[in-house]
Amino acid sequence: VEGRLFVPLGIAYIVSILASLLVSLTVTPVLASYLLVGSKAMHREKESPVLRAIKWMVKPIIHLSMSRLGLPFILLAVTVSVVGAGVLVVRLGTDFLPPFDEGAAQVNVFLAPGASLETSNMISRIVDERFRTHMKSEENPEGLIRGFIRRSGRAELDEHAEGVNVTEYVVALNPDSGLSRSDALALLRGELAEIPGIEFEAEQPLAHLISHMLSGVTAQIAIKIYGDDLDVLRTKAQEIKNAIQSINGLAPPVVEPQQIVPQLRVELDRDKLSLYGISAAYVNEFIETAMQGKIVSTILDGQRTFDLVVRLDELHRTDIANLHRLSLDLPEGGRIPLGAVANVYEGGGPNTINRENVRRRITIRANTTDRDLGSVVADIQNAIGEKVTMPEGYFVEYGGQFQAQQEASNQMLLLSGVSVLGVFLVLY
C-alpha cells in the first residue's frame, strides 16, 4: 500500500536523479570547457584565500591521521560516531505518514449496537450543540468550526455499511482560529468526552480513509485479539482498553462494538422432523415467509411496478409468545403447530462476529496525539504485557498504520544495506 501511496514521489525522485546524471555527463563538461579555460582563477599562480583557509583547517587532521599514534585515534573517533549515529536512529520516533493538516476533521460517534435512529438523533443533537459553541461567526471570527455535516448509518449496499448507531461528522475547520491541527482535534475530543454513553474517534478524513484501507480499521493503531470464545474476547478487549487508555500521546481507545442483542430463537428438533416427514429447509422457509415475507408476484400500476409480498400481519409477527402456535402443512395432509417440531423462545446473541485468517477476533482502535506512532505502540505493548494475561489459544496482533510502517521500515533497512554495500564497492 505504501508503494501505491508514494508512486508520484518515487517517480519525481528517480526522474530528478536521472536528470542530474544526464546534466553532469553532458551540460557540465561543455560549460566547463567554455567557461573555465578562460577563467583567471584557473591560471592564477597563488591559491585563493578560501582554499588556503580550508587547507589550514584540514592539514592538522591529515597529519594526525597519517601518524602512527593518530591512526587509532581517528579510527576510534569514527567508530564512536557511527555507533552514536546508530543509537540515535534507534531512538528516533517512527511514523508511517507524516502528520499533515487537511483543514477538516472526521468525528465518529458510536452508540451501543441496536440503538434506534431516534436515540441516535437525540445524541447527535447534543453533539451538534457542542460543535455550534465553536462555530465561526461575526461575533466570534476566530471560532474553530466553519461548518459541519452529519450522517447516521450507511445503507446496506454501501462499501462500509453501518447501523444507525454509528454517526459520522465531517467538520470544516477555520484556518484563522489560531489553533494547530492537534490542538483542534484535542478540543473536539474534549467536547465529546463530556457526553455520557458514547464512544468516539476524532481524526482527519484522508488519514481516516488511509487507516481503513490499510487494515479495515478506521484508526492508526489496531490491536486485534484472536480466539474462539466471544465472551473471553470481549472481556480481554475491555482489559486492554483499561490498560492502555492512560498512555501519553494516545487518544481514547475504542473497542469494536460487539454486544449481546435480543434474538428470537427457533431451534428445530431433528427427531420430531423425521417423525412428521418434513425437512429443516421446509420449516426454515415457512418461518422466513411468515416473519420476513416472500415475493410471490409483481403488480404493474401504469409505469411503476410493485412487489407482492406474502407474510403475517404486524400483529402476529410481533406476538412472540404465540409464534409457536403457527400451523405447518404436512406433506401427506394435516397440520401441526410449529411448537411440535421446534423450540421457540427469546434469547440473545452477538450483534456481529468478525473473523480474520479463519479466527474470531475483536479489535481495539486508537489514534496517536502529539507523539510518534512507534513510541506509542511500544508503550502499548509494554502495558499489555505487564497488565493483561491472555488465556491459552488467545493472542494479540498489531495492525493499521503501525503494521504498514513496520513492513516499510524493514524493506527500507534491507535496501539501505544494499546501498551501503554499493557505495563501499565504488569506493574500493
Coordinates of C-alpha atoms in Angstrom, one line a residue:
V1 CA 0.0 0.0 0.0
E2 CA 2.8 2.4 0.8
G3 CA 4.2 1.8 -2.7
R4 CA 0.9 2.8 -4.2
L5 CA 0.8 5.9 -2.0
F6 CA 4.2 7.2 -2.8
V7 CA 4.4 6.4 -6.5
P8 CA 4.3 10.1 -7.5
L9 CA 7.1 10.9 -5.1
G10 CA 9.2 7.9 -6.2
I11 CA 8.8 8.9 -9.9
A12 CA 9.8 12.5 -9.1
Y13 CA 12.9 11.4 -7.2
I14 CA 14.0 8.9 -9.9
V15 CA 13.5 11.5 -12.7
S16 CA 15.4 14.2 -10.8
I17 CA 18.4 11.8 -10.2
L18 CA 18.5 10.7 -13.8
A19 CA 18.2 14.3 -15.0
S20 CA 21.1 15.3 -12.7
L21 CA 23.2 12.4 -14.1
L22 CA 22.4 13.5 -17.6
V23 CA 23.4 17.1 -16.9
S24 CA 26.6 16.1 -15.2
L25 CA 27.7 14.0 -18.2
T26 CA 26.7 16.5 -20.9
V27 CA 26.0 20.1 -20.0
T28 CA 28.5 20.4 -17.1
P29 CA 31.6 19.3 -19.1
V30 CA 30.7 21.5 -22.1
L31 CA 30.2 24.6 -19.9
A32 CA 33.4 23.8 -18.1
S33 CA 35.3 23.6 -21.4
Y34 CA 33.9 27.0 -22.4
L35 CA 34.0 28.9 -19.1
L36 CA 36.9 27.5 -17.2
V37 CA 39.5 27.7 -19.9
G38 CA 39.5 31.5 -20.0
S39 CA 38.9 31.9 -16.3
K40 CA 41.6 33.9 -14.4
A41 CA 41.2 31.6 -11.4
M42 CA 42.4 28.7 -13.5
H43 CA 45.7 30.5 -14.4
R44 CA 46.4 32.2 -11.1
E45 CA 49.7 31.1 -9.5
K46 CA 48.6 31.7 -5.9
E47 CA 45.8 29.8 -4.2
S48 CA 42.7 31.8 -3.2
P49 CA 42.1 32.8 0.4
V50 CA 39.2 30.3 0.7
L51 CA 41.3 27.4 -0.4
R52 CA 44.2 28.4 1.9
A53 CA 41.8 28.6 4.9
I54 CA 40.4 25.2 4.1
K55 CA 43.9 23.7 3.8
W56 CA 44.9 25.3 7.1
M57 CA 42.0 23.7 8.9
V58 CA 42.3 20.2 7.3
K59 CA 46.2 19.9 7.4
P60 CA 46.4 19.0 11.2
I61 CA 43.8 16.3 10.8
I62 CA 45.5 14.8 7.8
H63 CA 48.9 14.8 9.6
L64 CA 47.3 13.2 12.6
S65 CA 45.6 10.5 10.6
M66 CA 48.8 9.5 8.8
S67 CA 50.9 9.3 12.0
R68 CA 51.3 6.0 13.9
L69 CA 49.7 7.4 17.1
G70 CA 46.9 9.3 15.3
L71 CA 45.5 6.4 13.2
P72 CA 44.0 4.5 16.2
F73 CA 42.6 7.8 17.5
I74 CA 40.9 8.5 14.1
L75 CA 39.5 5.0 13.9
L76 CA 38.1 5.2 17.4
A77 CA 36.5 8.6 16.7
V78 CA 34.9 7.3 13.5
T79 CA 33.7 4.1 15.3
V80 CA 32.2 6.2 18.2
S81 CA 30.5 8.5 15.7
V82 CA 28.9 5.6 13.7
V83 CA 27.8 3.8 16.9
G84 CA 26.4 7.1 18.3
A85 CA 24.5 7.7 15.0
G86 CA 23.1 4.2 15.2
V87 CA 21.9 4.7 18.7
L88 CA 20.2 8.0 17.7
V89 CA 18.5 6.3 14.7
V90 CA 17.1 3.5 17.0
R91 CA 15.8 6.1 19.5
L92 CA 14.2 8.3 16.8
G93 CA 10.4 8.2 16.6
T94 CA 8.7 6.4 13.7
D95 CA 5.6 7.2 11.7
F96 CA 4.0 5.6 8.6
L97 CA 2.9 9.0 7.2
P98 CA 3.9 12.5 8.3
P99 CA 1.1 14.4 10.1
F100 CA -0.5 16.8 7.6
D101 CA -3.2 19.4 8.0
E102 CA -6.2 18.7 5.9
G103 CA -8.3 21.7 7.2
A104 CA -11.1 19.3 8.3
A105 CA -11.8 16.7 10.9
Q106 CA -13.8 13.5 10.8
V107 CA -15.5 12.7 14.1
N108 CA -17.2 9.3 14.5
V109 CA -19.7 8.8 17.4
F110 CA -20.6 5.2 18.4
L111 CA -23.7 4.2 20.4
A112 CA -24.5 0.6 21.6
P113 CA -25.3 -1.8 18.7
G114 CA -29.1 -1.9 18.1
A115 CA -29.6 1.7 19.2
S116 CA -32.6 3.3 17.4
L117 CA -32.5 6.2 14.9
E118 CA -34.4 8.3 17.4
T119 CA -31.8 7.7 20.1
S120 CA -29.0 8.4 17.6
N121 CA -30.7 11.7 16.6
M122 CA -31.1 12.7 20.2
I123 CA -27.4 12.2 21.0
S124 CA -26.4 13.9 17.7
R125 CA -28.4 17.0 18.7
I126 CA -26.3 17.2 21.9
V127 CA -23.1 16.8 19.8
D128 CA -24.4 19.5 17.3
E129 CA -24.9 22.0 20.2
R130 CA -21.4 21.3 21.4
F131 CA -20.0 22.0 18.0
R132 CA -22.1 25.1 17.5
T133 CA -20.5 26.7 20.5
H134 CA -17.2 26.8 18.5
M135 CA -18.7 28.0 15.2
K136 CA -17.2 30.9 13.4
S137 CA -19.4 33.9 13.2
E138 CA -19.4 37.7 13.1
E139 CA -19.3 37.8 16.9
N140 CA -16.7 35.0 17.0
P141 CA -14.4 35.4 13.9
E142 CA -11.8 33.1 15.5
G143 CA -14.2 30.2 16.1
L144 CA -12.7 26.8 15.4
I145 CA -15.5 25.4 13.1
R146 CA -16.7 26.9 9.8
G147 CA -19.4 24.2 9.4
F148 CA -20.2 20.5 9.7
I149 CA -22.3 17.8 8.2
R150 CA -23.7 14.6 9.9
R151 CA -24.5 11.1 8.6
S152 CA -26.1 8.5 10.8
G153 CA -25.7 4.9 9.4
R154 CA -24.8 3.8 5.9
A155 CA -27.1 1.9 3.5
E156 CA -26.7 -1.9 3.2
L157 CA -25.2 -1.7 -0.3
D158 CA -22.6 0.8 0.8
E159 CA -18.9 -0.3 0.8
H160 CA -18.8 0.2 4.5
A161 CA -22.4 -0.5 5.7
E162 CA -23.1 0.8 9.3
G163 CA -26.1 0.8 11.5
V164 CA -27.8 4.0 12.7
N165 CA -25.8 3.6 16.0
V166 CA -22.8 4.9 14.1
T167 CA -22.7 8.7 13.3
E168 CA -20.1 10.4 11.2
Y169 CA -19.3 14.1 11.3
V170 CA -17.1 15.9 8.8
V171 CA -16.1 19.2 10.4
A172 CA -14.6 22.1 8.3
L173 CA -12.0 23.9 10.5
N174 CA -11.4 27.6 10.4
P175 CA -7.7 28.3 9.4
D176 CA -7.9 31.7 11.3
S177 CA -8.8 30.1 14.6
G178 CA -5.1 30.2 15.7
L179 CA -5.2 26.5 16.8
S180 CA -2.9 23.8 15.3
R181 CA -4.2 20.6 13.9
S182 CA -3.5 18.6 17.0
D183 CA -5.0 21.3 19.3
A184 CA -8.2 21.4 17.2
L185 CA -8.6 17.6 17.4
A186 CA -7.9 17.7 21.1
L187 CA -10.6 20.4 21.6
L188 CA -13.2 18.3 19.7
R189 CA -12.3 15.2 21.7
G190 CA -12.7 17.2 24.9
E191 CA -16.2 18.2 23.9
L192 CA -17.2 14.6 23.1
A193 CA -15.7 13.2 26.3
E194 CA -18.3 15.1 28.4
I195 CA -21.2 13.3 26.7
P196 CA -22.0 10.1 28.6
G197 CA -22.9 6.8 27.0
I198 CA -20.9 7.2 23.7
E199 CA -17.5 6.3 22.3
F200 CA -15.8 8.4 19.7
E201 CA -12.9 8.9 17.4
A202 CA -11.6 12.2 16.0
E203 CA -9.2 12.2 13.1
Q204 CA -8.7 13.8 9.7
P205 CA -10.8 12.5 6.7
L206 CA -7.9 11.3 4.5
A207 CA -5.9 9.9 7.4
H208 CA -9.1 8.1 8.4
L209 CA -9.5 6.6 4.9
I210 CA -5.9 5.5 4.7
S211 CA -6.1 3.7 8.0
H212 CA -9.3 2.0 6.8
M213 CA -7.6 1.0 3.6
L214 CA -4.6 -0.5 5.3
S215 CA -6.3 -2.8 7.8
G216 CA -10.1 -2.4 7.6
V217 CA -9.9 -0.4 10.9
T218 CA -10.6 3.3 11.0
A219 CA -7.6 4.2 13.2
Q220 CA -3.8 4.4 13.1
I221 CA -3.4 1.5 15.6
A222 CA -5.5 -1.7 15.5
I223 CA -5.0 -4.1 18.4
K224 CA -6.5 -7.4 17.3
I225 CA -7.3 -10.2 19.8
Y226 CA -7.9 -13.6 18.3
G227 CA -9.6 -16.5 20.0
D228 CA -12.7 -18.8 20.0
D229 CA -14.9 -17.7 22.9
L230 CA -16.7 -14.3 22.2
D231 CA -17.2 -13.7 25.9
V232 CA -13.5 -14.1 26.6
L233 CA -12.7 -11.8 23.6
R234 CA -15.0 -9.0 24.9
T235 CA -13.5 -9.3 28.4
K236 CA -9.9 -9.2 27.3
A237 CA -10.7 -6.2 25.0
Q238 CA -12.0 -4.2 27.9
E239 CA -8.9 -5.2 30.0
I240 CA -6.6 -4.0 27.2
K241 CA -8.6 -0.8 26.8
N242 CA -8.3 -0.1 30.6
A243 CA -4.6 -0.9 30.5
I244 CA -3.7 1.5 27.7
Q245 CA -6.0 4.4 28.0
S246 CA -3.7 6.4 30.3
I247 CA -0.7 6.1 27.9
N248 CA 0.7 9.5 27.0
G249 CA 0.0 10.5 23.4
L250 CA -2.8 8.1 22.9
A251 CA -6.4 9.3 22.1
P252 CA -9.2 7.5 23.9
P253 CA -9.3 3.9 22.6
V254 CA -12.5 2.4 21.2
V255 CA -13.5 -1.3 21.4
E256 CA -15.2 -2.8 18.4
P257 CA -18.9 -2.7 19.3
Q258 CA -19.8 -6.3 19.9
Q259 CA -22.6 -6.9 22.4
I260 CA -25.3 -9.4 23.2
V261 CA -28.5 -8.3 21.5
P262 CA -32.1 -9.8 21.8
Q263 CA -32.9 -12.6 19.3
L264 CA -35.8 -14.8 18.5
R265 CA -34.5 -18.4 18.6
V266 CA -36.2 -21.2 16.7
E267 CA -34.3 -24.5 17.4
L268 CA -35.5 -27.4 15.4
D269 CA -35.9 -30.9 16.8
R270 CA -34.4 -33.3 14.2
D271 CA -36.1 -36.4 15.6
K272 CA -39.6 -34.8 15.5
L273 CA -39.0 -33.5 12.0
S274 CA -38.2 -37.1 10.9
L275 CA -41.3 -38.3 12.7
Y276 CA -43.6 -36.0 10.8
G277 CA -41.7 -36.4 7.5
I278 CA -40.7 -32.8 6.9
S279 CA -37.3 -31.2 6.4
A280 CA -35.5 -28.4 8.2
A281 CA -35.3 -26.4 5.0
Y282 CA -39.1 -26.6 4.7
V283 CA -39.6 -25.2 8.2
N284 CA -37.0 -22.5 7.7
E285 CA -38.7 -21.3 4.5
F286 CA -42.0 -21.3 6.3
I287 CA -40.6 -19.2 9.2
E288 CA -38.8 -16.8 6.8
T289 CA -42.0 -16.3 4.8
A290 CA -44.1 -15.7 7.9
M291 CA -41.7 -13.3 9.6
Q292 CA -39.8 -11.5 6.8
G293 CA -42.1 -12.1 3.8
K294 CA -41.7 -13.7 0.3
I295 CA -42.2 -12.1 -3.1
V296 CA -44.8 -14.1 -5.0
S297 CA -45.6 -11.8 -7.9
T298 CA -45.3 -8.3 -9.3
I299 CA -48.1 -5.7 -9.7
L300 CA -47.9 -3.3 -12.6
D301 CA -49.5 0.2 -12.0
G302 CA -49.0 2.3 -15.1
Q303 CA -45.3 2.8 -15.5
R304 CA -44.5 1.6 -12.0
T305 CA -44.1 -1.9 -10.6
F306 CA -44.6 -3.2 -7.0
D307 CA -43.6 -6.5 -5.4
L308 CA -46.4 -8.5 -4.0
V309 CA -45.2 -9.8 -0.6
V310 CA -46.9 -12.5 1.4
R311 CA -46.3 -12.5 5.2
L312 CA -48.0 -12.5 8.5
D313 CA -49.6 -9.2 9.5
E314 CA -47.9 -6.9 12.0
L315 CA -50.0 -8.1 15.0
H316 CA -49.0 -11.7 14.7
R317 CA -45.3 -11.1 13.7
T318 CA -44.8 -9.2 16.9
D319 CA -46.7 -11.6 19.1
I320 CA -43.6 -13.6 20.2
A321 CA -45.4 -15.5 22.9
N322 CA -47.7 -17.2 20.4
L323 CA -45.4 -17.8 17.5
H324 CA -45.1 -21.5 18.5
R325 CA -48.8 -21.9 17.5
L326 CA -48.2 -21.2 13.8
S327 CA -49.6 -24.0 11.7
L328 CA -47.4 -26.1 9.4
D329 CA -48.8 -28.1 6.5
L330 CA -47.7 -31.8 6.4
P331 CA -46.8 -33.4 3.1
E332 CA -49.4 -36.1 3.5
G333 CA -52.1 -33.8 4.8
G334 CA -52.9 -32.4 8.2
R335 CA -51.4 -29.6 10.1
I336 CA -49.2 -29.3 13.2
P337 CA -48.2 -26.3 15.3
L338 CA -44.6 -25.0 14.9
G339 CA -44.0 -25.8 18.6
A340 CA -44.4 -29.5 17.8
V341 CA -41.1 -29.6 15.9
A342 CA -39.2 -26.6 17.3
N343 CA -38.4 -24.8 20.5
V344 CA -39.3 -21.1 20.0
Y345 CA -38.0 -18.7 22.7
E346 CA -36.4 -15.3 23.2
G347 CA -32.7 -15.4 23.6
G348 CA -29.6 -13.3 22.9
G349 CA -26.6 -13.4 20.6
P350 CA -23.7 -11.3 19.4
N351 CA -24.6 -8.4 17.1
T352 CA -21.7 -9.3 14.9
I353 CA -18.9 -11.9 14.6
N354 CA -15.8 -10.8 12.8
R355 CA -13.1 -13.3 11.6
E356 CA -9.6 -12.9 10.2
N357 CA -7.4 -15.7 9.0
V358 CA -10.2 -18.2 10.0
R359 CA -10.1 -17.0 13.6
R360 CA -12.6 -15.0 15.5
R361 CA -11.3 -11.6 16.5
I362 CA -12.2 -8.3 18.2
T363 CA -10.4 -5.1 17.7
I364 CA -9.4 -2.1 19.9
R365 CA -8.8 1.0 17.8
A366 CA -6.7 4.1 18.8
N367 CA -5.1 7.1 17.3
T368 CA -1.9 9.0 18.4
T369 CA -1.8 12.6 19.6
D370 CA 1.4 14.6 19.6
R371 CA 3.7 11.5 19.7
D372 CA 5.1 9.3 17.0
L373 CA 3.4 6.0 16.2
G374 CA 6.3 3.7 17.0
S375 CA 6.9 5.0 20.6
V376 CA 3.1 4.9 21.4
V377 CA 2.9 1.3 20.1
A378 CA 6.0 0.3 22.1
D379 CA 4.3 1.7 25.3
I380 CA 1.1 -0.2 24.4
Q381 CA 2.9 -3.5 24.0
N382 CA 4.6 -3.0 27.4
A383 CA 1.3 -2.1 29.1
I384 CA -0.4 -5.2 27.7
G385 CA 2.5 -7.5 28.5
E386 CA 2.5 -6.3 32.1
K387 CA -1.2 -5.9 32.9
V388 CA -3.1 -8.4 30.7
T389 CA -2.8 -12.2 30.8
M390 CA -4.0 -13.9 27.6
P391 CA -5.5 -17.5 28.1
E392 CA -4.1 -20.4 26.1
G393 CA -5.2 -20.2 22.5
Y394 CA -5.7 -16.4 22.5
F395 CA -3.1 -13.9 21.2
V396 CA -2.7 -10.3 20.2
E397 CA -1.6 -8.7 16.9
Y398 CA -1.0 -5.1 16.0
G399 CA -2.2 -3.7 12.6
G400 CA -3.2 -0.5 11.0
Q401 CA -0.6 2.1 10.1
F402 CA 1.8 0.6 12.6
Q403 CA 1.9 -2.7 10.7
A404 CA 2.5 -0.9 7.4
Q405 CA 5.2 1.3 9.0
Q406 CA 7.0 -1.8 10.3
E407 CA 6.9 -3.5 6.9
A408 CA 8.1 -0.4 5.1
S409 CA 10.9 0.1 7.7
N410 CA 12.1 -3.4 7.3
Q411 CA 12.2 -3.1 3.5
M412 CA 14.0 0.3 3.7
L413 CA 16.6 -1.2 6.1
L414 CA 17.3 -4.0 3.6
L415 CA 17.5 -1.6 0.7
S416 CA 19.8 0.7 2.7
G417 CA 22.1 -2.2 3.4
V418 CA 22.3 -2.9 -0.4
S419 CA 23.0 0.8 -1.0
V420 CA 25.8 0.9 1.6
L421 CA 27.3 -2.2 0.0
G422 CA 27.2 -0.5 -3.4
V423 CA 28.9 2.7 -2.0
F424 CA 31.6 0.5 -0.4
L425 CA 32.3 -1.3 -3.7
V426 CA 32.5 2.1 -5.6
L427 CA 34.9 3.5 -3.0
Y428 CA 37.0 0.3 -3.0

